Amino acid sequence: MLWLWNTSSREAYPDERLERSANALNSEKIMQSLTTTLYPTSVSPPSLDLYPLRQTVSSVLSPPTAGYNRRGMASRGESASFKPLAARQTSISGDGDGYCTLVDFAGYGGGGANVGDDLVVLLYHLQHACKRIASLVASPFNSSLGKLSVNSSTGSDRDAPKPLDIVSNDIILSSLRNSGKVAVMASEEDDTPTWIKDDGPYVVVVDPLDGSRNIDASIPTGTIFGIYNRLVELDHLPVEEKAELNSLQRGNRLVASGYVLYSSATILCVTLGSGTHAFTLDHSTGEFVLTHQNIKIPPRGQIYSVNDARYFDWPEGLRKYIDTVRQGKGQNPKKYSARYICSLVADLHRTLLYGGVAMNPRDHLRLVYEGNPLAYLVEQSGGKASDGKREILSIQPVKLHQRLPLFLGSVEDVTELESYGDVQQTVNPGYEV
């Protein structure tokens, strides 16, 4: 209750009109706080002069529907409609007072990369699929899906796909079909690639939902993807053969790659060939907003990420490395800490920001769907990716579901680890290789 002070009688008494006015004012402030999105980054919040840009982009880029293809986006005309606006009113360089969405960023050149309109359209549809997966993962009505299994010949029972994996896979496949820009999609959930369109300019490899077996424990999950150019020299081959060969390209031929982290925030981290950048999903607008531009992984960290429970299965070199850095007796005099989520995307995301090394020393992770896309992303941020002996991007895949050890992180940390020689685990892999 609010009170008025009577100066003549020097007494206070309640005033209902002031109470009603104060309640109305408080309600208005509360509503404003609920509808205001904060961007705790170097990118400033949107100003009023950006709203025409948002309306223009959203009117051109309406949510994809079945049959939505290049005619709906007018191939090259679409990018021409928003590139000038993005150039004038978004803050890709961080010097303006605007903010930047993923589509704006890619359409304006992706931080300096020569990104064509076809890739912009593809990224638009791919990010739309990931928004749907983010909603699916967070839905209480789908939590039971993570507990079920589906028969598959691609891995062990422990790694067998769950219905949630299959639904995520279907969502991505549908979006790629609608884009009209993809020739073939190869997925960790499928035994063979799916041929989509003869003249699609791109090849997409994807792990639709990495870490889904932890979904009912609310542990972070992620989507991993890589994008290659279609090999036109293979167009004369039968569909099955050219689909597989297009999907087995070496990692150093990637055009773009990235991951989407589904956690307390939904973050899309991507490289278009010129640096690594992260975009956070703004749930009030449905847009991925640039929050981490040009990520540079520290040259050395103080964290290692690995399943310590397998310590006695590790080779001598890996045990010696871990023992050394934990005691602060390595090249870095500081003692290292262990941080392990058992979610590849989450462990790598932390490593990108803080430095160190994330690893799985077993022949466990798939080169095509996980190793190559993440290695490209790490190298574009100034880090290093290795199987313990070779650079990941230099390895020629020979099978779609080929597995290998994976060491990702700071250049100095990964290089120091490799110097111990025997770091690849061959004992007790935990499944049939």
Short mmCIF file of C-alpha atoms in Angstrom, two decimals:
data_model
loop_
_atom_site.label_atom_id
_atom_site.label_comp_id
_atom_site.label_asym_id
_atom_site.label_seq_id
_atom_site.Cartn_x
_atom_site.Cartn_y
_atom_site.Cartn_z
CA MET A 1 0.00 0.00 0.00
CA LEU A 2 1.23 3.52 -0.86
CA TRP A 3 0.76 6.39 1.61
CA LEU A 4 0.34 10.15 1.22
CA TRP A 5 1.86 12.61 3.72
CA ASN A 6 -0.39 15.45 4.88
CA THR A 7 1.94 18.37 5.54
CA SER A 8 -0.60 20.31 7.62
CA SER A 9 -1.60 17.50 9.98
CA ARG A 10 1.76 15.79 9.64
CA GLU A 11 -0.03 12.45 9.25
CA ALA A 12 0.16 9.72 6.61
CA TYR A 13 -2.86 7.99 5.09
CA PRO A 14 -3.34 5.41 2.28
CA ASP A 15 -4.16 6.55 -1.22
CA GLU A 16 -5.88 3.99 -3.50
CA ARG A 17 -5.35 6.07 -6.65
CA LEU A 18 -1.59 6.04 -6.17
CA GLU A 19 -1.75 2.31 -5.48
CA ARG A 20 -3.59 1.64 -8.74
CA SER A 21 -1.17 3.85 -10.70
CA ALA A 22 1.85 2.12 -9.17
CA ASN A 23 0.43 -1.32 -9.94
CA ALA A 24 -0.17 -0.33 -13.54
CA LEU A 25 3.37 1.05 -13.83
CA ASN A 26 4.86 -2.11 -12.32
CA SER A 27 2.85 -4.30 -14.68
CA GLU A 28 4.10 -2.32 -17.66
CA LYS A 29 7.71 -2.69 -16.47
CA ILE A 30 7.25 -6.42 -15.98
CA MET A 31 5.85 -6.86 -19.49
CA GLN A 32 8.75 -4.87 -20.91
CA SER A 33 11.24 -7.09 -19.10
CA LEU A 34 9.56 -10.20 -20.50
CA THR A 35 9.65 -8.95 -24.07
CA THR A 36 13.15 -7.47 -24.07
CA THR A 37 15.97 -9.73 -25.28
CA LEU A 38 19.43 -9.06 -23.90
CA TYR A 39 22.53 -9.77 -25.97
CA PRO A 40 25.44 -10.11 -23.54
CA THR A 41 28.02 -9.78 -26.28
CA SER A 42 29.94 -7.18 -28.21
CA VAL A 43 27.01 -7.09 -30.66
CA SER A 44 24.63 -4.29 -29.64
CA PRO A 45 20.88 -4.89 -29.22
CA PRO A 46 18.68 -4.08 -32.21
CA SER A 47 17.79 -0.45 -32.71
CA LEU A 48 14.55 0.75 -34.26
CA ASP A 49 16.08 1.39 -37.66
CA LEU A 50 16.80 -2.34 -37.96
CA TYR A 51 13.17 -3.37 -37.88
CA PRO A 52 12.63 -2.66 -41.60
CA LEU A 53 15.57 -5.00 -42.29
CA ARG A 54 14.02 -7.72 -40.10
CA GLN A 55 10.66 -7.30 -41.82
CA THR A 56 12.24 -7.40 -45.27
CA VAL A 57 14.27 -10.52 -44.51
CA SER A 58 11.38 -12.33 -42.82
CA SER A 59 9.01 -11.52 -45.67
CA VAL A 60 11.45 -12.98 -48.17
CA LEU A 61 12.57 -15.87 -46.00
CA SER A 62 9.28 -17.27 -44.73
CA PRO A 63 9.45 -20.67 -43.00
CA PRO A 64 10.11 -23.49 -45.46
CA THR A 65 7.19 -25.68 -46.42
CA ALA A 66 6.86 -28.85 -48.45
CA GLY A 67 7.84 -28.21 -52.04
CA TYR A 68 9.68 -25.01 -51.13
CA ASN A 69 12.60 -24.74 -53.55
CA ARG A 70 14.82 -22.35 -55.46
CA ARG A 71 11.81 -20.91 -57.31
CA GLY A 72 10.40 -19.79 -53.96
CA MET A 73 13.62 -18.03 -53.11
CA ALA A 74 14.35 -16.90 -56.67
CA SER A 75 17.86 -18.36 -56.72
CA ARG A 76 20.02 -15.24 -57.06
CA GLY A 77 17.30 -12.65 -56.60
CA GLU A 78 16.80 -13.52 -52.94
CA SER A 79 20.30 -12.63 -51.82
CA ALA A 80 20.25 -9.48 -53.90
CA SER A 81 17.21 -8.33 -51.90
CA PHE A 82 18.86 -8.46 -48.47
CA LYS A 83 22.60 -8.14 -49.09
CA PRO A 84 22.52 -4.33 -49.51
CA LEU A 85 20.34 -3.97 -46.41
CA ALA A 86 22.66 -6.23 -44.45
CA ALA A 87 25.64 -4.21 -45.61
CA ARG A 88 24.11 -0.94 -44.43
CA GLN A 89 22.29 -1.94 -41.28
CA THR A 90 23.96 -4.96 -39.67
CA SER A 91 27.16 -5.00 -37.72
CA ILE A 92 29.24 -7.85 -39.06
CA SER A 93 32.42 -6.00 -38.19
CA GLY A 94 31.09 -5.08 -34.76
CA ASP A 95 31.52 -1.36 -35.47
CA GLY A 96 27.85 -0.48 -36.00
CA ASP A 97 24.91 -0.34 -33.66
CA GLY A 98 22.99 -3.21 -35.23
CA TYR A 99 22.99 -6.96 -34.81
CA CYS A 100 23.45 -9.75 -37.30
CA THR A 101 21.58 -12.98 -37.99
CA LEU A 102 23.06 -16.10 -39.54
CA VAL A 103 21.38 -15.47 -42.89
CA ASP A 104 22.52 -11.83 -42.91
CA PHE A 105 26.06 -12.90 -42.05
CA ALA A 106 26.26 -15.55 -44.77
CA GLY A 107 24.52 -13.35 -47.33
CA TYR A 108 26.97 -10.53 -46.73
CA GLY A 109 29.99 -12.76 -47.23
CA GLY A 110 30.39 -14.79 -44.06
CA GLY A 111 33.17 -12.71 -42.55
CA GLY A 112 35.08 -12.35 -45.80
CA ALA A 113 34.48 -15.75 -47.38
CA ASN A 114 33.26 -15.91 -50.95
CA VAL A 115 29.84 -17.34 -50.14
CA GLY A 116 27.47 -17.79 -53.06
CA ASP A 117 23.71 -17.46 -52.99
CA ASP A 118 23.20 -21.22 -53.24
CA LEU A 119 25.07 -21.74 -49.97
CA VAL A 120 23.06 -18.99 -48.26
CA VAL A 121 19.82 -20.73 -49.25
CA LEU A 122 21.16 -24.09 -48.03
CA LEU A 123 22.21 -22.62 -44.67
CA TYR A 124 18.79 -21.03 -44.26
CA HIS A 125 17.06 -24.40 -44.64
CA LEU A 126 19.62 -26.20 -42.49
CA GLN A 127 19.24 -23.74 -39.60
CA HIS A 128 15.45 -24.07 -39.89
CA ALA A 129 15.80 -27.85 -39.42
CA CYS A 130 17.98 -27.32 -36.36
CA LYS A 131 15.41 -25.00 -34.81
CA ARG A 132 12.84 -27.78 -35.17
CA ILE A 133 15.23 -30.28 -33.58
CA ALA A 134 15.92 -27.88 -30.71
CA SER A 135 12.20 -27.69 -30.05
CA LEU A 136 11.88 -31.46 -30.30
CA VAL A 137 14.73 -32.09 -27.86
CA ALA A 138 13.25 -29.68 -25.32
CA SER A 139 9.71 -31.04 -25.58
CA PRO A 140 8.46 -33.04 -22.57
CA PHE A 141 6.24 -35.05 -24.90
CA ASN A 142 9.21 -36.57 -26.72
CA SER A 143 11.45 -37.46 -23.78
CA SER A 144 10.42 -41.11 -23.91
CA LEU A 145 11.78 -41.42 -27.45
CA GLY A 146 15.34 -41.24 -26.14
CA LYS A 147 14.85 -44.50 -24.23
CA LEU A 148 13.88 -46.62 -27.23
CA SER A 149 16.16 -48.29 -29.77
CA VAL A 150 15.95 -49.05 -33.46
CA ASN A 151 17.72 -51.94 -35.15
CA SER A 152 20.64 -50.79 -37.28
CA SER A 153 23.75 -52.27 -38.85
CA THR A 154 25.83 -49.10 -38.40
CA GLY A 155 27.06 -49.71 -34.86
CA SER A 156 26.73 -51.47 -31.51
CA ASP A 157 23.54 -51.66 -29.46
CA ARG A 158 24.93 -48.86 -27.30
CA ASP A 159 25.24 -46.62 -30.33
CA ALA A 160 22.10 -47.89 -32.06
CA PRO A 161 19.92 -45.03 -33.30
CA LYS A 162 16.92 -44.02 -31.20
CA PRO A 163 13.59 -42.83 -32.58
CA LEU A 164 14.68 -39.29 -31.70
CA ASP A 165 17.71 -39.75 -33.98
CA ILE A 166 15.47 -40.97 -36.78
CA VAL A 167 13.02 -38.08 -36.41
CA SER A 168 15.91 -35.59 -36.41
CA ASN A 169 17.33 -37.29 -39.49
CA ASP A 170 13.99 -36.98 -41.29
CA ILE A 171 13.69 -33.31 -40.34
CA ILE A 172 17.09 -32.51 -41.84
CA LEU A 173 16.46 -34.58 -44.97
CA SER A 174 13.16 -32.79 -45.53
CA SER A 175 14.77 -29.37 -45.17
CA LEU A 176 17.59 -30.27 -47.55
CA ARG A 177 15.07 -31.50 -50.13
CA ASN A 178 13.13 -28.26 -49.83
CA SER A 179 16.25 -26.18 -50.34
CA GLY A 180 16.78 -27.45 -53.88
CA LYS A 181 20.52 -27.04 -53.33
CA VAL A 182 21.62 -30.52 -52.26
CA ALA A 183 22.55 -33.44 -54.52
CA VAL A 184 23.14 -36.04 -51.82
CA MET A 185 22.87 -36.35 -48.04
CA ALA A 186 24.93 -38.90 -46.11
CA SER A 187 23.84 -39.44 -42.52
CA GLU A 188 25.25 -41.37 -39.59
CA GLU A 189 21.76 -42.85 -39.17
CA ASP A 190 21.65 -44.33 -42.69
CA ASP A 191 23.60 -47.24 -44.13
CA THR A 192 23.86 -45.55 -47.54
CA PRO A 193 23.64 -41.94 -48.77
CA THR A 194 20.36 -40.50 -50.05
CA TRP A 195 20.42 -39.04 -53.55
CA ILE A 196 18.22 -35.94 -53.63
CA LYS A 197 18.71 -33.89 -56.80
CA ASP A 198 20.82 -34.40 -59.90
CA ASP A 199 21.83 -30.75 -60.28
CA GLY A 200 22.10 -29.88 -56.59
CA PRO A 201 25.43 -28.06 -56.14
CA TYR A 202 26.22 -29.41 -52.66
CA VAL A 203 26.81 -32.61 -50.70
CA VAL A 204 25.84 -32.65 -47.02
CA VAL A 205 27.15 -35.10 -44.41
CA VAL A 206 25.46 -35.04 -41.02
CA ASP A 207 25.18 -36.56 -37.58
CA PRO A 208 21.58 -35.48 -36.87
CA LEU A 209 21.58 -35.85 -33.09
CA ASP A 210 24.87 -36.66 -31.42
CA GLY A 211 24.58 -37.82 -27.80
CA SER A 212 20.89 -38.71 -27.96
CA ARG A 213 21.31 -41.64 -25.58
CA ASN A 214 21.71 -39.04 -22.81
CA ILE A 215 18.59 -37.12 -23.74
CA ASP A 216 16.40 -38.18 -20.83
CA ALA A 217 19.11 -37.00 -18.40
CA SER A 218 19.00 -33.49 -19.97
CA ILE A 219 22.65 -33.72 -20.95
CA PRO A 220 23.50 -31.41 -23.91
CA THR A 221 23.19 -32.90 -27.39
CA GLY A 222 24.12 -31.60 -30.82
CA THR A 223 23.87 -31.74 -34.59
CA ILE A 224 27.08 -31.94 -36.65
CA PHE A 225 27.20 -31.15 -40.37
CA GLY A 226 29.65 -30.72 -43.24
CA ILE A 227 29.08 -29.29 -46.72
CA TYR A 228 31.05 -30.17 -49.86
CA ASN A 229 30.71 -29.19 -53.50
CA ARG A 230 29.19 -31.88 -55.70
CA LEU A 231 31.83 -33.61 -57.84
CA VAL A 232 30.49 -32.95 -61.32
CA GLU A 233 33.08 -35.30 -62.83
CA LEU A 234 31.13 -38.17 -61.25
CA ASP A 235 27.78 -37.25 -62.79
CA HIS A 236 28.01 -40.01 -65.40
CA LEU A 237 28.18 -42.78 -62.78
CA PRO A 238 25.20 -44.77 -61.45
CA VAL A 239 23.30 -43.04 -58.65
CA GLU A 240 24.44 -45.34 -55.84
CA GLU A 241 28.10 -45.06 -56.85
CA LYS A 242 28.24 -41.30 -57.30
CA ALA A 243 26.29 -40.77 -54.08
CA GLU A 244 28.86 -42.72 -52.09
CA LEU A 245 31.93 -41.23 -53.79
CA ASN A 246 30.61 -37.69 -53.32
CA SER A 247 30.16 -38.43 -49.62
CA LEU A 248 33.68 -39.85 -49.23
CA GLN A 249 35.52 -36.62 -50.00
CA ARG A 250 38.59 -35.73 -47.97
CA GLY A 251 37.97 -33.19 -45.20
CA ASN A 252 40.24 -30.56 -46.74
CA ARG A 253 37.64 -30.18 -49.53
CA LEU A 254 34.92 -28.95 -47.16
CA VAL A 255 33.15 -25.74 -48.11
CA ALA A 256 31.50 -25.24 -44.72
CA SER A 257 30.92 -27.16 -41.52
CA GLY A 258 29.49 -26.66 -38.10
CA TYR A 259 27.52 -27.92 -35.17
CA VAL A 260 24.43 -26.93 -33.24
CA LEU A 261 24.58 -27.29 -29.46
CA TYR A 262 21.23 -27.97 -27.76
CA SER A 263 21.80 -26.93 -24.14
CA SER A 264 20.80 -24.06 -21.83
CA ALA A 265 21.13 -22.04 -25.03
CA THR A 266 20.91 -23.28 -28.61
CA ILE A 267 24.13 -22.28 -30.35
CA LEU A 268 25.02 -22.76 -34.01
CA CYS A 269 28.78 -22.65 -34.56
CA VAL A 270 29.86 -22.56 -38.20
CA THR A 271 32.74 -21.89 -40.53
CA LEU A 272 32.22 -20.85 -44.13
CA GLY A 273 35.92 -21.06 -44.89
CA SER A 274 36.96 -17.81 -43.24
CA GLY A 275 37.04 -18.13 -39.46
CA THR A 276 34.70 -19.76 -36.96
CA HIS A 277 31.60 -17.94 -35.74
CA ALA A 278 28.82 -18.77 -33.26
CA PHE A 279 25.18 -17.71 -33.37
CA THR A 280 22.77 -18.04 -30.44
CA LEU A 281 19.07 -18.73 -30.98
CA ASP A 282 16.93 -15.81 -29.83
CA HIS A 283 13.67 -17.50 -28.87
CA SER A 284 11.76 -14.22 -28.95
CA THR A 285 12.39 -13.79 -32.68
CA GLY A 286 13.35 -17.29 -33.85
CA GLU A 287 16.64 -15.98 -35.26
CA PHE A 288 20.20 -17.21 -34.80
CA VAL A 289 22.02 -14.02 -33.75
CA LEU A 290 25.78 -13.53 -34.06
CA THR A 291 27.21 -13.66 -30.53
CA HIS A 292 30.78 -14.96 -30.97
CA GLN A 293 32.48 -13.56 -34.06
CA ASN A 294 35.77 -14.97 -35.30
CA ILE A 295 36.38 -17.40 -32.43
CA LYS A 296 40.07 -18.00 -31.74
CA ILE A 297 40.85 -21.02 -29.61
CA PRO A 298 43.67 -20.20 -27.16
CA PRO A 299 47.01 -21.66 -28.32
CA ARG A 300 47.16 -23.53 -25.01
CA GLY A 301 44.52 -24.31 -22.42
CA GLN A 302 44.42 -25.88 -19.00
CA ILE A 303 41.63 -28.45 -19.49
CA TYR A 304 41.58 -31.95 -20.90
CA SER A 305 38.35 -33.76 -21.75
CA VAL A 306 38.35 -37.56 -21.87
CA ASN A 307 36.69 -40.54 -20.17
CA ASP A 308 39.13 -41.16 -17.30
CA ALA A 309 37.38 -44.44 -16.45
CA ARG A 310 39.25 -46.02 -19.37
CA TYR A 311 42.63 -44.99 -17.97
CA PHE A 312 43.87 -48.59 -17.54
CA ASP A 313 42.94 -49.41 -21.15
CA TRP A 314 44.99 -46.50 -22.48
CA PRO A 315 48.40 -46.99 -24.08
CA GLU A 316 51.46 -45.90 -22.14
CA GLY A 317 51.92 -42.67 -24.09
CA LEU A 318 48.44 -41.36 -23.32
CA ARG A 319 48.63 -42.32 -19.64
CA LYS A 320 51.99 -40.56 -19.35
CA TYR A 321 50.64 -37.40 -21.02
CA ILE A 322 47.61 -37.20 -18.71
CA ASP A 323 49.71 -37.90 -15.60
CA THR A 324 52.18 -35.22 -16.63
CA VAL A 325 49.75 -32.39 -17.34
CA ARG A 326 47.67 -33.16 -14.24
CA GLN A 327 50.76 -32.62 -12.12
CA GLY A 328 51.74 -29.44 -13.93
CA LYS A 329 54.96 -31.03 -15.20
CA GLY A 330 54.26 -30.64 -18.91
CA GLN A 331 55.18 -27.79 -21.23
CA ASN A 332 52.56 -25.75 -19.39
CA PRO A 333 53.65 -25.44 -15.72
CA LYS A 334 50.03 -25.14 -14.55
CA LYS A 335 48.13 -28.20 -13.39
CA TYR A 336 45.39 -29.27 -15.80
CA SER A 337 41.78 -29.95 -14.81
CA ALA A 338 39.45 -32.60 -16.23
CA ARG A 339 36.09 -31.58 -17.68
CA TYR A 340 34.08 -34.32 -19.38
CA ILE A 341 30.40 -34.13 -20.37
CA CYS A 342 30.34 -37.24 -22.59
CA SER A 343 28.72 -35.16 -25.30
CA LEU A 344 31.10 -34.49 -28.19
CA VAL A 345 29.54 -31.19 -29.26
CA ALA A 346 29.38 -29.82 -25.71
CA ASP A 347 32.94 -30.86 -24.86
CA LEU A 348 34.24 -29.32 -28.09
CA HIS A 349 32.29 -26.10 -27.61
CA ARG A 350 33.90 -25.56 -24.21
CA THR A 351 37.31 -26.38 -25.68
CA LEU A 352 36.86 -23.83 -28.47
CA LEU A 353 36.16 -21.10 -25.93
CA TYR A 354 38.62 -22.01 -23.17
CA GLY A 355 41.32 -24.01 -24.90
CA GLY A 356 42.80 -27.38 -24.00
CA VAL A 357 42.09 -30.68 -25.69
CA ALA A 358 38.94 -32.79 -26.16
CA MET A 359 39.59 -36.38 -27.12
CA ASN A 360 38.35 -39.88 -27.64
CA PRO A 361 41.42 -42.12 -28.05
CA ARG A 362 39.41 -45.14 -29.23
CA ASP A 363 38.47 -45.98 -32.82
CA HIS A 364 35.01 -44.72 -32.00
CA LEU A 365 34.11 -41.48 -33.77
CA ARG A 366 33.14 -41.47 -37.43
CA LEU A 367 35.50 -39.68 -39.79
CA VAL A 368 32.86 -38.62 -42.33
CA TYR A 369 30.13 -37.38 -40.00
CA GLU A 370 32.05 -36.17 -36.94
CA GLY A 371 35.80 -36.09 -37.49
CA ASN A 372 36.02 -34.05 -40.69
CA PRO A 373 33.34 -31.40 -39.96
CA LEU A 374 34.65 -30.73 -36.45
CA ALA A 375 38.29 -30.79 -37.55
CA TYR A 376 37.58 -28.16 -40.21
CA LEU A 377 35.80 -25.99 -37.63
CA VAL A 378 38.67 -26.32 -35.14
CA GLU A 379 41.36 -25.50 -37.71
CA GLN A 380 39.41 -22.44 -38.87
CA SER A 381 39.51 -21.21 -35.27
CA GLY A 382 43.29 -21.65 -35.13
CA GLY A 383 43.30 -25.05 -33.43
CA LYS A 384 44.51 -28.50 -34.39
CA ALA A 385 42.74 -31.80 -35.16
CA SER A 386 44.53 -35.15 -35.16
CA ASP A 387 43.95 -38.89 -34.82
CA GLY A 388 47.10 -39.00 -32.71
CA LYS A 389 49.39 -39.43 -35.71
CA ARG A 390 47.90 -37.64 -38.71
CA GLU A 391 45.93 -34.50 -39.39
CA ILE A 392 42.26 -35.42 -39.66
CA LEU A 393 41.61 -33.36 -42.79
CA SER A 394 44.37 -35.20 -44.71
CA ILE A 395 42.82 -38.65 -44.23
CA GLN A 396 41.00 -40.11 -47.23
CA PRO A 397 37.80 -41.88 -46.10
CA VAL A 398 37.32 -45.35 -47.56
CA LYS A 399 34.04 -46.23 -45.82
CA LEU A 400 31.04 -44.11 -44.92
CA HIS A 401 31.06 -45.27 -41.30
CA GLN A 402 34.84 -45.42 -40.91
CA ARG A 403 35.89 -44.82 -37.30
CA LEU A 404 39.02 -43.29 -35.79
CA PRO A 405 40.45 -41.73 -32.61
CA LEU A 406 39.96 -37.98 -32.38
CA PHE A 407 42.01 -35.29 -30.62
CA LEU A 408 40.73 -31.71 -31.01
CA GLY A 409 41.86 -28.49 -29.39
CA SER A 410 44.60 -25.94 -28.86
CA VAL A 411 47.59 -26.23 -31.20
CA GLU A 412 50.18 -26.49 -28.45
CA ASP A 413 48.18 -28.98 -26.40
CA VAL A 414 47.48 -31.36 -29.30
CA THR A 415 51.08 -31.08 -30.53
CA GLU A 416 52.41 -31.89 -27.05
CA LEU A 417 50.05 -34.87 -26.77
CA GLU A 418 51.22 -36.24 -30.15
CA SER A 419 54.84 -36.00 -28.98
CA TYR A 420 54.18 -38.82 -26.48
CA GLY A 421 53.84 -41.19 -29.44
CA ASP A 422 51.51 -44.00 -28.42
CA VAL A 423 48.19 -42.29 -27.68
CA GLN A 424 45.65 -44.33 -29.66
CA GLN A 425 43.70 -46.83 -27.54
CA THR A 426 43.41 -50.31 -29.10
CA VAL A 427 42.51 -52.33 -25.98
CA ASN A 428 38.85 -52.81 -25.02
CA PRO A 429 37.25 -50.60 -27.68
CA GLY A 430 33.83 -51.46 -26.22
CA TYR A 431 32.24 -52.73 -29.42
CA GLU A 432 33.04 -54.71 -32.56
CA VAL A 433 35.17 -52.60 -34.89
#
